[in-house]
CSV table of C-alpha atoms in Angstrom, one decimal:
chain,number,residue,atom,x,y,z
A,152,TRP,CA,-51.9,106.7,18.6
A,153,GLN,CA,-52.8,109.1,15.8
A,154,ALA,CA,-54.1,111.5,18.4
A,155,HIS,CA,-50.7,111.5,20.1
A,156,GLU,CA,-49.2,113.2,17.1
A,157,ILE,CA,-51.1,116.4,18.2
A,158,ARG,CA,-48.2,117.0,20.5
A,159,TRP,CA,-46.3,118.6,17.6
A,160,SER,CA,-48.9,121.5,17.6
A,161,HIS,CA,-47.5,122.6,21.0
A,162,PRO,CA,-45.3,125.7,20.7
A,163,ARG,CA,-42.7,124.2,22.9
A,164,LEU,CA,-42.3,121.0,20.9
A,165,ALA,CA,-41.0,120.5,17.4
A,166,PRO,CA,-39.8,117.4,15.7
A,167,ARG,CA,-36.1,117.3,14.8
A,168,ARG,CA,-35.4,117.8,11.1
A,169,PHE,CA,-33.2,115.4,9.1
A,170,PRO,CA,-32.4,115.2,5.4
A,171,VAL,CA,-34.0,111.7,5.1
A,172,PRO,CA,-37.7,110.7,4.9
A,173,ALA,CA,-39.7,109.9,8.0
A,174,TRP,CA,-40.7,106.3,8.3
A,175,ASP,CA,-44.3,105.8,7.3
A,176,GLY,CA,-44.8,102.4,8.7
A,177,GLY,CA,-43.8,100.5,5.5
A,178,PRO,CA,-41.3,97.6,5.2
A,179,LEU,CA,-38.1,98.1,7.1
A,180,LEU,CA,-36.0,95.1,6.1
A,181,SER,CA,-32.3,96.0,6.2
A,182,ARG,CA,-33.0,99.7,6.2
A,183,ARG,CA,-31.3,102.0,8.7
A,184,LEU,CA,-33.8,103.8,10.9
A,185,PHE,CA,-32.8,106.7,13.2
A,186,LEU,CA,-35.0,106.9,16.3
A,187,ALA,CA,-34.8,110.3,17.9
A,188,SER,CA,-35.6,110.6,21.6
A,189,GLU,CA,-37.8,113.4,22.7
A,190,GLN,CA,-39.1,115.2,25.9
A,191,GLY,CA,-38.0,113.9,29.3
A,192,PHE,CA,-36.1,110.9,30.6
A,193,GLY,CA,-39.2,109.2,31.7
A,194,ASP,CA,-40.8,109.6,28.3
A,195,THR,CA,-37.8,107.9,26.7
A,196,ILE,CA,-37.7,105.1,29.2
A,197,GLN,CA,-41.4,104.4,28.6
A,198,PHE,CA,-41.2,104.3,24.8
A,199,LEU,CA,-37.9,102.2,24.7
A,200,ARG,CA,-40.3,99.2,25.0
A,201,TYR,CA,-41.1,99.5,21.3
A,202,VAL,CA,-37.4,99.3,20.1
A,203,PRO,CA,-37.1,95.5,20.3
A,204,GLU,CA,-40.2,95.1,18.0
A,205,THR,CA,-38.7,97.5,15.5
A,206,ILE,CA,-35.5,95.5,15.5
A,207,ARG,CA,-37.5,92.2,15.1
A,208,ARG,CA,-38.9,93.5,11.9
A,209,GLY,CA,-35.5,93.6,10.3
A,210,THR,CA,-34.5,97.2,10.6
A,211,ARG,CA,-31.0,98.4,11.6
A,212,VAL,CA,-31.7,100.7,14.5
A,213,VAL,CA,-29.7,103.8,15.3
A,214,LEU,CA,-31.0,105.0,18.6
A,215,ASP,CA,-30.5,108.5,20.0
A,216,VAL,CA,-31.0,109.0,23.8
A,217,PRO,CA,-29.9,111.6,26.3
A,218,ALA,CA,-26.4,110.9,27.6
A,219,PRO,CA,-27.6,109.8,31.1
A,220,LEU,CA,-29.6,107.0,29.4
A,221,VAL,CA,-26.9,105.6,27.1
A,222,GLY,CA,-25.7,102.9,29.5
A,223,LEU,CA,-29.3,101.8,30.3
A,224,ALA,CA,-30.3,101.6,26.6
A,225,ARG,CA,-27.3,99.4,25.9
A,226,THR,CA,-29.2,96.6,27.6
A,227,ILE,CA,-31.6,96.4,24.6
A,228,GLU,CA,-30.2,93.7,22.3
A,229,GLY,CA,-29.8,94.3,18.6
A,230,ILE,CA,-29.3,98.1,18.4
A,231,GLU,CA,-26.8,98.7,15.6
A,232,ARG,CA,-25.6,102.0,17.0
A,233,LEU,CA,-26.4,104.0,20.1
A,234,ILE,CA,-25.5,107.7,20.3
A,235,ALA,CA,-26.0,110.4,22.9
A,236,SER,CA,-28.2,113.3,21.9
A,237,GLY,CA,-26.2,116.0,20.3
A,238,GLN,CA,-23.7,113.7,18.7
A,239,PRO,CA,-23.4,113.5,14.9
A,240,VAL,CA,-26.0,111.3,13.3
A,241,PRO,CA,-24.5,108.6,11.0
A,242,GLN,CA,-25.9,107.9,7.5
A,243,VAL,CA,-29.4,106.5,7.8
A,244,ASP,CA,-32.3,105.8,5.4
A,245,LEU,CA,-35.3,106.8,7.5
A,246,THR,CA,-36.0,108.7,10.8
A,247,LEU,CA,-38.7,108.8,13.4
A,248,PRO,CA,-39.3,110.4,16.8
A,249,LEU,CA,-39.2,107.6,19.4
A,250,MET,CA,-42.7,108.4,20.7
A,251,SER,CA,-44.2,107.9,17.3
A,252,LEU,CA,-43.1,104.3,17.2
A,253,PRO,CA,-46.4,102.7,18.4
A,254,LEU,CA,-48.3,104.6,15.6
A,255,ARG,CA,-46.0,103.3,12.9
A,256,LEU,CA,-45.7,99.8,14.3
A,257,GLY,CA,-49.5,99.6,14.1
A,258,PRO,CA,-52.2,97.8,16.1
A,259,ASP,CA,-50.5,94.4,15.7
A,260,ALA,CA,-47.7,95.6,18.0
A,261,PRO,CA,-49.3,95.9,21.5
A,262,PRO,CA,-47.1,97.4,24.3
A,263,PRO,CA,-44.6,94.7,25.3
A,264,PRO,CA,-44.7,94.0,29.0
A,265,PRO,CA,-41.9,94.8,31.4
A,266,PRO,CA,-39.1,94.0,32.0
A,267,TYR,CA,-37.8,95.4,28.7
A,268,LEU,CA,-34.7,97.0,30.3
A,269,ALA,CA,-32.1,95.4,32.5
A,270,ALA,CA,-29.3,96.3,34.8
A,271,ASP,CA,-25.6,95.6,34.5
A,272,PRO,CA,-24.6,92.5,36.7
A,273,ASP,CA,-21.4,94.1,37.9
A,274,ARG,CA,-23.1,97.3,39.0
A,275,ARG,CA,-25.8,95.2,40.7
A,276,ALA,CA,-23.2,93.2,42.6
A,277,ARG,CA,-21.6,96.4,44.0
A,278,TRP,CA,-24.9,97.6,45.3
A,279,ARG,CA,-25.8,94.2,46.7
A,280,GLU,CA,-22.6,94.2,48.7
A,281,ARG,CA,-23.1,97.7,50.0
A,282,LEU,CA,-26.7,96.9,51.1
A,283,ALA,CA,-26.0,93.5,52.6
A,284,GLY,CA,-25.4,94.6,56.2
A,285,ASP,CA,-29.0,95.5,56.9
A,286,PRO,CA,-31.5,92.6,56.9
A,287,ARG,CA,-34.6,94.8,56.7
A,288,PRO,CA,-36.5,95.3,53.4
A,289,LYS,CA,-34.8,98.0,51.3
A,290,VAL,CA,-37.1,100.8,50.1
A,291,GLY,CA,-35.8,103.3,47.6
A,292,ILE,CA,-37.5,106.7,47.5
A,293,ALA,CA,-37.6,109.7,45.1
A,294,TRP,CA,-39.9,112.4,46.3
A,295,ALA,CA,-39.3,115.3,43.8
A,296,GLY,CA,-38.8,115.8,40.1
A,297,ASN,CA,-36.9,118.3,38.1
A,298,PRO,CA,-37.8,121.8,39.4
A,299,GLY,CA,-37.3,123.2,35.9
A,300,MET,CA,-40.3,121.3,34.6
A,301,ARG,CA,-43.4,123.4,34.2
A,302,ASN,CA,-45.7,121.2,36.3
A,303,ASP,CA,-43.2,120.1,38.9
A,304,ARG,CA,-44.9,121.8,41.8
A,305,ARG,CA,-47.9,119.6,41.2
A,306,ARG,CA,-46.0,116.3,41.4
A,307,SER,CA,-43.2,116.9,43.9
A,308,LEU,CA,-43.3,116.7,47.7
A,309,ASP,CA,-41.4,118.9,50.0
A,310,GLU,CA,-39.4,117.3,52.8
A,311,ALA,CA,-42.0,118.1,55.4
A,312,ALA,CA,-44.5,115.8,53.7
A,313,LEU,CA,-42.1,112.9,54.4
A,314,GLU,CA,-42.3,113.3,58.2
A,315,PRO,CA,-44.7,110.4,58.8
A,316,LEU,CA,-42.1,108.0,57.3
A,317,LEU,CA,-39.3,109.1,59.6
A,318,GLY,CA,-40.3,106.9,62.6
A,319,ILE,CA,-40.6,103.7,60.6
A,320,ASP,CA,-37.8,101.3,61.5
A,321,SER,CA,-39.2,98.1,59.9
A,322,VAL,CA,-37.6,99.0,56.6
A,323,SER,CA,-34.3,100.6,55.4
A,324,PHE,CA,-34.8,103.7,53.3
A,325,VAL,CA,-32.5,104.4,50.4
A,326,SER,CA,-32.7,107.9,48.9
A,327,LEU,CA,-32.7,108.0,45.1
A,328,GLN,CA,-33.3,111.7,45.1
A,329,LYS,CA,-30.9,114.0,43.3
A,330,GLU,CA,-30.1,117.5,44.5
A,331,ARG,CA,-32.0,117.2,47.8
A,332,ALA,CA,-30.6,116.0,51.1
A,333,PRO,CA,-32.5,113.1,52.6
A,334,PRO,CA,-33.2,112.6,56.3
A,335,SER,CA,-30.1,111.7,58.2
A,336,ALA,CA,-31.3,108.1,59.0
A,337,TRP,CA,-31.7,107.3,55.3
A,338,LEU,CA,-28.9,106.0,53.0
A,339,ASP,CA,-28.1,108.7,50.5
A,340,ALA,CA,-27.3,106.9,47.3
A,341,ALA,CA,-27.5,109.9,45.0
A,342,PRO,CA,-23.8,110.7,45.0
A,343,ASP,CA,-23.1,107.3,43.5
A,344,LEU,CA,-25.7,107.4,40.8
A,345,ALA,CA,-23.8,108.7,37.8
A,346,ASP,CA,-26.4,107.7,35.3
A,347,PHE,CA,-29.6,105.7,34.9
A,348,ALA,CA,-27.6,102.5,34.5
A,349,ASP,CA,-26.4,103.0,38.1
A,350,THR,CA,-29.9,103.8,39.2
A,351,ALA,CA,-31.3,100.6,37.5
A,352,ALA,CA,-28.6,98.5,39.2
A,353,LEU,CA,-29.6,99.9,42.6
A,354,ILE,CA,-33.3,99.5,42.0
A,355,CYS,CA,-32.8,95.8,41.1
A,356,GLU,CA,-31.3,95.3,44.5
A,357,LEU,CA,-34.2,97.0,46.4
A,358,ASP,CA,-37.4,95.4,47.6
A,359,LEU,CA,-39.6,98.4,46.7
A,360,VAL,CA,-39.4,101.8,45.2
A,361,ILE,CA,-41.6,104.8,46.1
A,362,ALA,CA,-41.6,107.7,43.7
A,363,VAL,CA,-43.5,110.6,42.4
A,364,ASP,CA,-44.1,110.9,38.7
A,365,THR,CA,-40.5,111.0,37.6
A,366,ALA,CA,-38.0,109.0,35.5
A,367,VAL,CA,-37.4,106.8,38.6
A,368,ALA,CA,-41.0,105.6,38.6
A,369,HIS,CA,-40.8,104.8,34.9
A,370,LEU,CA,-37.4,103.0,35.4
A,371,ALA,CA,-38.7,100.8,38.2
A,372,GLY,CA,-41.7,99.9,36.2
A,373,ALA,CA,-39.6,99.2,33.1
A,374,LEU,CA,-37.5,96.8,35.2
A,375,ALA,CA,-40.7,95.2,36.5
A,376,LYS,CA,-39.8,96.1,40.1
A,377,PRO,CA,-42.5,96.9,42.7
A,378,VAL,CA,-43.0,100.6,42.7
A,379,TRP,CA,-45.6,102.8,44.5
A,380,VAL,CA,-46.2,105.9,42.4
A,381,LEU,CA,-47.5,109.1,44.1
A,382,LEU,CA,-49.6,111.0,41.6
A,383,SER,CA,-51.3,114.4,41.3
A,384,PRO,CA,-54.9,114.6,40.0
A,385,ALA,CA,-53.3,116.5,37.1
A,386,ALA,CA,-51.2,113.4,36.1
A,387,ASP,CA,-51.3,112.7,32.3
A,388,TRP,CA,-52.7,109.8,30.2
A,389,ARG,CA,-50.1,107.2,31.2
A,390,TRP,CA,-51.4,107.1,34.8
A,391,PRO,CA,-55.1,106.4,34.5
A,392,ARG,CA,-57.2,107.1,37.6
A,393,GLY,CA,-57.3,104.1,39.9
A,394,PRO,CA,-54.8,101.9,41.6
A,395,ARG,CA,-52.9,100.5,38.6
A,396,THR,CA,-51.6,101.4,35.1
A,397,PRO,CA,-51.4,98.9,32.2
A,398,TRP,CA,-48.1,100.4,31.3
A,399,TYR,CA,-46.3,99.0,34.4
A,400,PRO,CA,-48.0,96.0,36.0
A,401,SER,CA,-45.6,96.2,39.0
A,402,ALA,CA,-46.8,99.7,39.8
A,403,ARG,CA,-49.4,100.7,42.4
A,404,GLN,CA,-50.8,104.2,42.3
A,405,LEU,CA,-51.6,106.6,45.1
A,406,TRP,CA,-53.4,109.9,44.5
A,407,ARG,CA,-53.0,113.3,46.1
A,408,ASP,CA,-56.1,114.9,47.5
A,409,PRO,CA,-57.7,117.3,45.0
A,410,GLU,CA,-57.1,120.1,47.5
A,411,GLY,CA,-53.3,119.6,47.1
A,412,ASP,CA,-52.6,117.6,50.3
A,413,TRP,CA,-50.3,114.6,50.1
A,414,GLY,CA,-51.0,113.7,53.7
A,415,THR,CA,-53.6,110.9,53.1
A,416,ALA,CA,-51.4,109.2,50.5
A,417,ILE,CA,-48.3,109.4,52.7
A,418,ALA,CA,-50.3,108.0,55.7
A,419,LYS,CA,-51.3,105.0,53.6
A,420,ILE,CA,-47.7,104.4,52.7
A,421,ALA,CA,-46.6,104.7,56.3
A,422,ARG,CA,-49.2,102.2,57.5
A,423,ARG,CA,-48.3,99.7,54.8
A,424,LEU,CA,-44.5,100.0,55.5
A,425,SER,CA,-45.1,99.6,59.2
A,426,ALA,CA,-46.8,96.2,58.8
A,427,THR,CA,-44.8,93.0,58.7
A,428,PRO,CA,-44.4,91.2,56.4
A,429,LEU,CA,-44.2,94.1,53.9
A,430,ASP,CA,-47.0,93.8,51.3
A,431,ARG,CA,-45.7,95.3,48.1
A,432,GLU,CA,-48.5,94.1,45.8
A,433,ALA,CA,-51.9,95.1,47.2
A,434,ASP,CA,-53.7,98.0,45.7
A,435,PHE,CA,-54.1,101.2,47.6
A,436,ARG,CA,-57.8,102.3,48.1
């Protein structure tokens, strides 16, 4: 994890400055630690797994997350105060960027396995009722990331790539995709997803999620829900080459051709979805 600190040498990244010391890994008992989120939604979701261990060591955690993640982060027990990024920071004793937690917790704190997040029962019940009319397996899908991200063109699919899935009627597709219209036969859930707590509630009522490398993939993995992740060869360290990642045991990975064609990966998904019963667990080869 020491090597991960090299991220601060990137000109687009800089740690937030606070008038208190950074935590150096020393005793935390009863001290108030401000954990500052950084980078994207998916990065924050991935590293929230380390917050419970920090609380277990006796610290009083003040957690900062982007506003769309506040409702989701409330499912972590023991946080003293939760604030949305940009809100005033209360008085604290120490501070640390969230993604530096594993370094400071040390080698005796291996990554806790999912699920380390949960969904609100009332929100789940509303989605359960809405989806109850169709007996087929429910498959959520998110095929594109934030177009403002520098490498988005490498990870996102265009709608034409989804064509092999359109004729599959053995499952019921639910679009989790923001800002893009899904095929007319798919349920468009996006207008009813106000934040990631809503998305978590819906994912918990689905049988499977299919996603590119976005926050949706991280969220499904953090909830320990079956998720098939479509990945570019340029994917970063959290998605090791091969069919699985140790970060999310419920995830199965599919890889785009080096030439940039998603066709082979989508064909594999189409064949798997067309088979009955639906096999969510087998590796893709």
